[in-house]
Coordinates of C-alpha atoms in Angstrom, one line a residue:
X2 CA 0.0 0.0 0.0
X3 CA 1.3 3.3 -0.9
X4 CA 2.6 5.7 1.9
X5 CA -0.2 8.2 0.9
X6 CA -3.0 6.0 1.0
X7 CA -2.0 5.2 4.0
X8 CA -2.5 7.9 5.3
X9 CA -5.7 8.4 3.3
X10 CA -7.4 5.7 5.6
X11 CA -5.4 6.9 8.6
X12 CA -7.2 10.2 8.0
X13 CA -10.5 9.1 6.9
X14 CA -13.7 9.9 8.6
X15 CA -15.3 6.6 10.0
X16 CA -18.7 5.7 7.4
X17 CA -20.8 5.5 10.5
X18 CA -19.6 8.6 11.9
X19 CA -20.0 10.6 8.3
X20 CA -23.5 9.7 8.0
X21 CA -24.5 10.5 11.7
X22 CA -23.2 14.0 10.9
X23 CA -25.1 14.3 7.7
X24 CA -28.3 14.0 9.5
X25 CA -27.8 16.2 12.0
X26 CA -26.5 18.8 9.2
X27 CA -29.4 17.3 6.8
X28 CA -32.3 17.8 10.1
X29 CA -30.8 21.2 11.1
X30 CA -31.1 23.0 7.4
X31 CA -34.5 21.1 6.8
X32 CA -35.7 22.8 10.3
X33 CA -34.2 26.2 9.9
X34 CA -35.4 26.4 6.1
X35 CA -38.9 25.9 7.4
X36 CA -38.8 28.1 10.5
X37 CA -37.2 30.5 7.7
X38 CA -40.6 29.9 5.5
X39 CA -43.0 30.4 8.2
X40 CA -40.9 33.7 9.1
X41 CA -41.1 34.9 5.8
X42 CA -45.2 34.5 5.4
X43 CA -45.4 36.6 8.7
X44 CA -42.9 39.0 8.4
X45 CA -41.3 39.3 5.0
X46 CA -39.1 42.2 5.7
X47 CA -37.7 41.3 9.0
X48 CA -37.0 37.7 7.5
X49 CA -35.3 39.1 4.5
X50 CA -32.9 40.9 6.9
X51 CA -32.2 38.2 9.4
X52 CA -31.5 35.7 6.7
X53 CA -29.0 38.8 4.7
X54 CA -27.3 38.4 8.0
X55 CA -26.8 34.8 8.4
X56 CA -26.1 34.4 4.6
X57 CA -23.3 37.1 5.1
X58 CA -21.8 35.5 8.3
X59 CA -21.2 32.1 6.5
X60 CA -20.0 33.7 3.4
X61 CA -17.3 35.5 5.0
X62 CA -15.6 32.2 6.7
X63 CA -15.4 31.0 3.4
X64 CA -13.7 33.5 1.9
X65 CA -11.5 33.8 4.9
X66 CA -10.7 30.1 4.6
X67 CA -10.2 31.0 0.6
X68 CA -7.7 33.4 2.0
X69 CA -6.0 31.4 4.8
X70 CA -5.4 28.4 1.9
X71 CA -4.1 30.5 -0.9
X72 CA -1.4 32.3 1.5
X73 CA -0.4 29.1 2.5
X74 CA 0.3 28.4 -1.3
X75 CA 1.7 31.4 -2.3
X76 CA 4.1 31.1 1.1
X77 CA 5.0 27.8 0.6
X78 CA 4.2 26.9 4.6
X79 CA 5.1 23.4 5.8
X80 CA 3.6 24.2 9.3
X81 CA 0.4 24.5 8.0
X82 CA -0.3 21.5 5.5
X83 CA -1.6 19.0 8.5
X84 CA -4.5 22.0 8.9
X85 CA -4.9 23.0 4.9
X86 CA -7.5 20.4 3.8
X87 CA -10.3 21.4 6.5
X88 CA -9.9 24.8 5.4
X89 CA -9.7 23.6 1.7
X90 CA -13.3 22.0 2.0
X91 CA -14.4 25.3 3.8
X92 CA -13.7 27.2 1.1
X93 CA -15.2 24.3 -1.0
X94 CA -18.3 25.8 -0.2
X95 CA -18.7 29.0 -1.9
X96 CA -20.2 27.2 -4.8
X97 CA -23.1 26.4 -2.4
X98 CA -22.8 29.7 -1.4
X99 CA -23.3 31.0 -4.5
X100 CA -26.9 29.4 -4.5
X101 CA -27.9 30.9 -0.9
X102 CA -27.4 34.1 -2.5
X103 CA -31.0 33.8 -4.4
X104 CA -33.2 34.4 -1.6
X105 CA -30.8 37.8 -1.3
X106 CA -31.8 38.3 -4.9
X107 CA -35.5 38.0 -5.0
X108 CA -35.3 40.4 -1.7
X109 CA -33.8 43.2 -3.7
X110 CA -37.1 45.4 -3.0
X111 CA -37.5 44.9 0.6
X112 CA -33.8 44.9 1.7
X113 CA -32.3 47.9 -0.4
X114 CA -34.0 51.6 -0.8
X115 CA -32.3 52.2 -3.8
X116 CA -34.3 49.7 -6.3
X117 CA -37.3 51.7 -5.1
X118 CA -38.7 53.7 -8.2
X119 CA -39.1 56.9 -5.7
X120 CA -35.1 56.3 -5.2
X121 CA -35.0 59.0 -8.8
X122 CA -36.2 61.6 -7.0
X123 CA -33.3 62.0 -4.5
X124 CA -30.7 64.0 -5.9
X125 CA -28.3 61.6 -4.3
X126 CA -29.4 58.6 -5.4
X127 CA -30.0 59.5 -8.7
X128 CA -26.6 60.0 -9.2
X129 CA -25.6 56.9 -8.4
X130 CA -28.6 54.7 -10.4
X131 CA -25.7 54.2 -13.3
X132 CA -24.6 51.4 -10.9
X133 CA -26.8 51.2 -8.3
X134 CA -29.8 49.6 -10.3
X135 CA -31.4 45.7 -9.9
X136 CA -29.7 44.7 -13.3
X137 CA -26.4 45.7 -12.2
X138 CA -26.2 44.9 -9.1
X139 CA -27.4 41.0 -10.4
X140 CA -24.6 41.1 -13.2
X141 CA -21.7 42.1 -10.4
X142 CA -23.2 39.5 -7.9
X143 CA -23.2 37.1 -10.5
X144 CA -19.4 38.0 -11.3
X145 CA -18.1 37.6 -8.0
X146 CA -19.9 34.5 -7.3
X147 CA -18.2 33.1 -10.1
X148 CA -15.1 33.9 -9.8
X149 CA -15.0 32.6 -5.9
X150 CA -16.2 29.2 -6.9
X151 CA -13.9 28.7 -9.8
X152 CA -10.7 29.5 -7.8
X153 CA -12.0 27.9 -4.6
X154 CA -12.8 24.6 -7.1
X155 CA -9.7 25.0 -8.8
X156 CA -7.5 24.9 -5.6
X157 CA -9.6 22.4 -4.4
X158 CA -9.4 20.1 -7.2
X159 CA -5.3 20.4 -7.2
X160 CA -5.0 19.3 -3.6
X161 CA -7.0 16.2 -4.1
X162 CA -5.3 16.1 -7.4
X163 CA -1.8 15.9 -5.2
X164 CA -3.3 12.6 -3.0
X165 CA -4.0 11.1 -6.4
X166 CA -0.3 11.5 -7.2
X167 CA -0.2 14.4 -9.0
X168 CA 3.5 15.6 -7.6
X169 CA 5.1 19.0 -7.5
X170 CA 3.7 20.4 -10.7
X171 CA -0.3 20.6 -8.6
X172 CA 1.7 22.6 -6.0
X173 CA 3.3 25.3 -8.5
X174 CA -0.2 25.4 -9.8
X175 CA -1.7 26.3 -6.7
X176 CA 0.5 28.7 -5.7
X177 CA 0.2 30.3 -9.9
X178 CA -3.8 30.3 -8.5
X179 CA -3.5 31.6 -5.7
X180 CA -1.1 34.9 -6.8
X181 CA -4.0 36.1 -9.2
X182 CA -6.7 34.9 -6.6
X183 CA -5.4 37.1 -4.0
X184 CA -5.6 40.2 -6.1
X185 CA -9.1 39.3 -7.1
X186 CA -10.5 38.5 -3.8
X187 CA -9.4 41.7 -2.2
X188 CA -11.4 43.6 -5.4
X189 CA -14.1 41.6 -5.5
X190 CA -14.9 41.1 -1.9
X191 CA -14.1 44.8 -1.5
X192 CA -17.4 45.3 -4.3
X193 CA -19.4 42.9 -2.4
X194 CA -18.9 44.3 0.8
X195 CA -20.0 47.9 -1.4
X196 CA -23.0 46.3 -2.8
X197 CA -24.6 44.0 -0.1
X198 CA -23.9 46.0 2.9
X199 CA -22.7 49.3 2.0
X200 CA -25.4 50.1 0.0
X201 CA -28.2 49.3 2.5
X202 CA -27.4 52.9 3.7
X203 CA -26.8 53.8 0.0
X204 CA -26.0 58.0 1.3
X205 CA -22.8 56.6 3.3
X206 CA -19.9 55.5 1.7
X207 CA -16.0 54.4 3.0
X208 CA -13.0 53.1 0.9
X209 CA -12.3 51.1 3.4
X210 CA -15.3 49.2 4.4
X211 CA -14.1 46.1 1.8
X212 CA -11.3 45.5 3.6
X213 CA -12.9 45.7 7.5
X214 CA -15.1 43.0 6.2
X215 CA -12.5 40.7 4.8
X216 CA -10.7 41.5 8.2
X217 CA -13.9 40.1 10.2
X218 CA -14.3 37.0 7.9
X219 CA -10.8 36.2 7.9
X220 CA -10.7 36.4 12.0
X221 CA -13.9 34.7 11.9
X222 CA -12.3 31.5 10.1
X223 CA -9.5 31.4 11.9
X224 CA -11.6 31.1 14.7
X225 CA -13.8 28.2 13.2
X226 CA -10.7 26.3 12.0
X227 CA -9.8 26.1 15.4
X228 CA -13.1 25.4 16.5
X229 CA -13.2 23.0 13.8
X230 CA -10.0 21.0 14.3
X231 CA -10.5 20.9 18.1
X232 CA -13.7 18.9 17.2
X233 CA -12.3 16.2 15.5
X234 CA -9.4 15.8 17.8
X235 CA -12.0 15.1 20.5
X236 CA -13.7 12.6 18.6
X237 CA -10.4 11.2 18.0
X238 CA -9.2 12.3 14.8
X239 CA -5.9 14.3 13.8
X240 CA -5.1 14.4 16.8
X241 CA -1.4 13.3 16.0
X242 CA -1.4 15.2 13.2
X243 CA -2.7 18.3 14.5
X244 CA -0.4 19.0 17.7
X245 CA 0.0 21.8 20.1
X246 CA 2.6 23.5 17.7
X247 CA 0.0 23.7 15.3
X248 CA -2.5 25.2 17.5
X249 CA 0.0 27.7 18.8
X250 CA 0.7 29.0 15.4
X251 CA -3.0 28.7 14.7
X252 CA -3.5 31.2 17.8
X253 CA -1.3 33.4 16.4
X254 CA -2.8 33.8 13.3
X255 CA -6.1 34.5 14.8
X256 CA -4.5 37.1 17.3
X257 CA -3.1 38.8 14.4
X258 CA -6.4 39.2 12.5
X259 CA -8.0 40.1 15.7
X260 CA -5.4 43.5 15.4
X261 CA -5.7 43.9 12.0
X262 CA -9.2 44.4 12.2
X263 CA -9.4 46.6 15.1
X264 CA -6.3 49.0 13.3
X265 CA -9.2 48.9 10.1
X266 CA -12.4 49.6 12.4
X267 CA -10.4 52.3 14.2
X268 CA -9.1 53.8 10.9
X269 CA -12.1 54.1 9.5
X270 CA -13.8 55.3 12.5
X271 CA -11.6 58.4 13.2
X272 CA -10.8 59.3 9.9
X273 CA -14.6 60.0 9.7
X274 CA -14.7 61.6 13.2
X275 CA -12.1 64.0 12.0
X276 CA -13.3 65.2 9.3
X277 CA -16.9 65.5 11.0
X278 CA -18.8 65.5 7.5
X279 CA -23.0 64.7 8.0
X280 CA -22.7 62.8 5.1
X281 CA -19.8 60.4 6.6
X282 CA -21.1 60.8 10.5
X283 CA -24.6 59.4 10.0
X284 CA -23.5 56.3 9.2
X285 CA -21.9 55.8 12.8
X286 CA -24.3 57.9 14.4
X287 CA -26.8 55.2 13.8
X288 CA -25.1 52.7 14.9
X289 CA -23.5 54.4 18.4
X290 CA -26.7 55.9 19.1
X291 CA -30.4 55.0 20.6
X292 CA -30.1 51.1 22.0
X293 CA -27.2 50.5 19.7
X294 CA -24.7 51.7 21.8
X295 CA -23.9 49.1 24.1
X296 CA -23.8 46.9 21.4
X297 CA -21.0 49.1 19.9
X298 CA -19.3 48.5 22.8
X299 CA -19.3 45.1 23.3
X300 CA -18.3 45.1 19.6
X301 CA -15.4 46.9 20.8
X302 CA -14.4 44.9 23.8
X303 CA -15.4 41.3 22.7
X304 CA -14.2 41.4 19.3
X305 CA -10.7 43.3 20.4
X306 CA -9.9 43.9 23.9
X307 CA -10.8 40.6 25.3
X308 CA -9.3 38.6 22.6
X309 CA -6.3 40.4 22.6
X310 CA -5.6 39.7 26.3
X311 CA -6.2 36.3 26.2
X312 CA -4.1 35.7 23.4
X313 CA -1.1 37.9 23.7
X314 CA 0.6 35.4 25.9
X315 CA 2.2 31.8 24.8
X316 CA 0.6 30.2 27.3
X317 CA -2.8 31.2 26.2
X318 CA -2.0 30.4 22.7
X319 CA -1.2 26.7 24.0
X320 CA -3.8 25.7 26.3
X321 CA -6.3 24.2 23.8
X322 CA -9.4 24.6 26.3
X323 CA -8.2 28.1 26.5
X324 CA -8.1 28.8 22.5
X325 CA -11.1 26.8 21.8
X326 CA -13.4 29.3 24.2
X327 CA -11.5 32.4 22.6
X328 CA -11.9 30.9 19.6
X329 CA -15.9 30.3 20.0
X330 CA -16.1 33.9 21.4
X331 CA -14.8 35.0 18.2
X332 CA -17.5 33.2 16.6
X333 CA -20.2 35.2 18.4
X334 CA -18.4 38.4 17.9
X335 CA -18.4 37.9 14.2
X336 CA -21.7 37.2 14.2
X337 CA -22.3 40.4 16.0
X338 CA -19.9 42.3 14.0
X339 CA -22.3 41.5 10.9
X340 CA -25.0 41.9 12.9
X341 CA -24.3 45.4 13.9
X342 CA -22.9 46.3 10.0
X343 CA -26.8 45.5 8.7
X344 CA -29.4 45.9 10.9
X345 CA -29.8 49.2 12.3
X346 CA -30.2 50.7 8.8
X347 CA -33.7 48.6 9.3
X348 CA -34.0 48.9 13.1
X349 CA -32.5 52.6 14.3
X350 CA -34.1 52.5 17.9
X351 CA -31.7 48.9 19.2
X352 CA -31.3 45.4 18.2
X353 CA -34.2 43.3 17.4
X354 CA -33.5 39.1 17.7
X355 CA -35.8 36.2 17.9
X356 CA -36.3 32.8 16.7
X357 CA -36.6 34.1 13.2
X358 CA -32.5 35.3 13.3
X359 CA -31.6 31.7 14.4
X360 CA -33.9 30.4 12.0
X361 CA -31.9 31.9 9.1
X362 CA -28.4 30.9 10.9
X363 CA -29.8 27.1 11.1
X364 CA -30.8 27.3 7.8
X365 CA -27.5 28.5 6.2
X366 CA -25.3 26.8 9.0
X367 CA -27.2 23.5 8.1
X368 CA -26.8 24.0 4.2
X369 CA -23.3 24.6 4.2
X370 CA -22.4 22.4 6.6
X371 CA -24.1 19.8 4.4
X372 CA -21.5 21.1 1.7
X373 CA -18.5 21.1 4.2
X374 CA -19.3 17.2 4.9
X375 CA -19.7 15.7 1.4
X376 CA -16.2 16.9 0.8
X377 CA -15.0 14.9 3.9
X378 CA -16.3 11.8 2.6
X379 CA -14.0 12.4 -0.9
X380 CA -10.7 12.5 0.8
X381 CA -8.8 12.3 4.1
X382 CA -8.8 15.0 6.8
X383 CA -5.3 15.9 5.5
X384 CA -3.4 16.4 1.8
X385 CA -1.7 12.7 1.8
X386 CA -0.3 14.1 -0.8
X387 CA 1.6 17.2 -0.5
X388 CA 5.1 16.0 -0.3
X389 CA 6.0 18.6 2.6
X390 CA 3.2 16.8 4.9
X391 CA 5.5 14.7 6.7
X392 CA 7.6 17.6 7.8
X393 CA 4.2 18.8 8.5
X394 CA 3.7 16.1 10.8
X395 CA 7.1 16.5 12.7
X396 CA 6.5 20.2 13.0
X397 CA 7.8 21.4 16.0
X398 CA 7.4 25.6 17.6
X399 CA 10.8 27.1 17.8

């Protein structure tokens, strides 16, 4: 038996095990997807919102997992291959993604003001119908969904390409990918992040509010990779191959997202309080203001502060039970994060959360998930493959 498929079985989910996590997946979606209908019959609007929300949150760890994977390419990492293939079938899901955006498409009317025909008669808006129009806004959605799943296939496809044998020529390939996917992720994500959320307060505009998303989403996955590869070391997989080392690192890399995204939210933020401008300041004062201030300051405690202390020491980035609650913390916050980005453009007096928000999260959690588990049935939990895993394996902190 070759070395690789070896460690193919080594590596390989349990068929029992598989399909009792297909159910649950299968049994969450089906129950969120019908909370998510009876939502919509009583309260289109509100539904429409709560499931932009949940769509968004899921989105963003993929293309933070599409970002995590092709750095690793383009850097050549050895430390990282043991943890590459669960964040290779994360970002195997934007093709499933790309069909959870339809319900955001048929909600065009209820979820953006400018698609409204009285949207002409404000000198602002008018201005701006050139590209913010239905038809447009459909043709660049269409473009970026495209392009995500055709790289995140593409890089998918040549590391199960390298467990078939396909040797060094799959990893230069990869890495050739992942050069021009980086520059196209930070443009298109950037016209995303302009379209789907920006937009909902179409008089506001920041040239940096592309990048503080990406920040979020890739924080966000770093935190459910974690989360992620602490659950299948519990049920008794990778844990050999995934070792503290690994997690340290792994803690790292979230602790350094967790910074980058503050240094973008804070950039942002006083750059517009300087310059004091109405047309720049409403955008915050909506979302500081009336019962969303205390959530603007738990986003600004849970999503930096406290992260940062619990991580900025070894020690904390080496105690798994330690980085598995920092890292499910992180979760929430990017939840929030999102949460706080959307909603008060549709509720400016405080929060509003029921059974209908986690009806929309079960619903996309569920769906995805579904996605993330078929592609654990294809291959092993690791590239068996990739000639640097072994050195993978042995890797050990300096």
């Amino acid at each position: 038996m070759k070395a690789s498929e070896a460690l193919r079985q080594q590596y390989q989910l349990e068929p029992a095990s598989w399909k009792r996590g297909r159910n649950r997946l299968a049994a969450l979606a089906l129950a969120g997807w019908g909370a998510c209908a009876l939502g919509y019959a009583a309260e289109p609007k509100r539904m429409a919102v709560a499931y932009l929300i949940a769509f968004l949150y899921f989105l963003t760890l993929a293309l933070g997992a599409w970002f995590f994977v092709m750095v690793q390419h383009l850097s050549g990492a050895v430390w990282s291959v043991t943890c590459r293939r669960i964040a290779e079938n994360s970002m195997a899901t934007l093709p499933a993604a790309a069909l959870l955006f339809l319900p955001v498409a048929f909600n065009i009317p209820l979820l953006y003001q400018w698609s409204h025909a009285d949207a002409a008669a404000d000198p602002l808006l008018s201005g701006k119908q050139l590209y913010l129009n239905p038809a447009a806004f459909l043709l660049r959605a269409a473009v970026y969904l495209l392009i995500w799943s055709l790289f995140s296939r593409r890089l998918h496809g040549l590391s199960l390409a390298l467990d078939r044998g396909a040797g060094p020529a799959a990893l230069r390939s990869a890495a050739r990918w992942s050069a021009g996917g980086l520059v196209l992720a930070v443009v298109t994500v950037t016209f995303a992040a302009f379209d789907w959320i920006m937009s909902l307060t179409p008089h506001w505009y920041s040239t940096v509010f592309g990048v503080y998303l990406y920040a979020g989403g890739a924080a966000g996955f770093m935190a459910a990779l974690i989360v992620g590869l602490l659950m299948f070391r519990r049920a008794g997989r990778l844990e050999n191959a995934v070792r503290i080392d690994h997690y340290h690192d792994l803690g790292k890399w979230l602790f350094a997202l967790i910074v980058f995204w503050a240094y973008i939210a804070f950039s942002q933020y006083m750059l517009i309080w300087y310059a004091n401008l109405p047309e720049e300041t409403v955008w915050y004062r909506m979302r500081i203001g009336s019962g969303w201030g205390p959530v603007a300051l738990l986003l600004g405690a849970g999503h930096f502060l406290i992260p940062f202390f619990a991580l900025i020491s070894r020690a904390g980035k080496r105690n798994l039970a330690w980085l598995g609650a920092v890292a499910l913390w992180m979760l929430a916050m990017h939840y929030l994060d999102l949460y706080w980005l959307v909603a008060p453009a549709f509720y400016p007096a405080g929060p509003v959360w029921g059974w209908r928000e986690a009806a929309a999260l079960g619903a996309a959690a569920g769906s995805l998930g579904l996605a993330f588990w078929f592609h654990l049935r294809r291959a092993a939990l690791v590239p068996a493959g990739d000639p640097r895993l072994a050195a993978s394996l042995e890797f050990d902190h300096a």
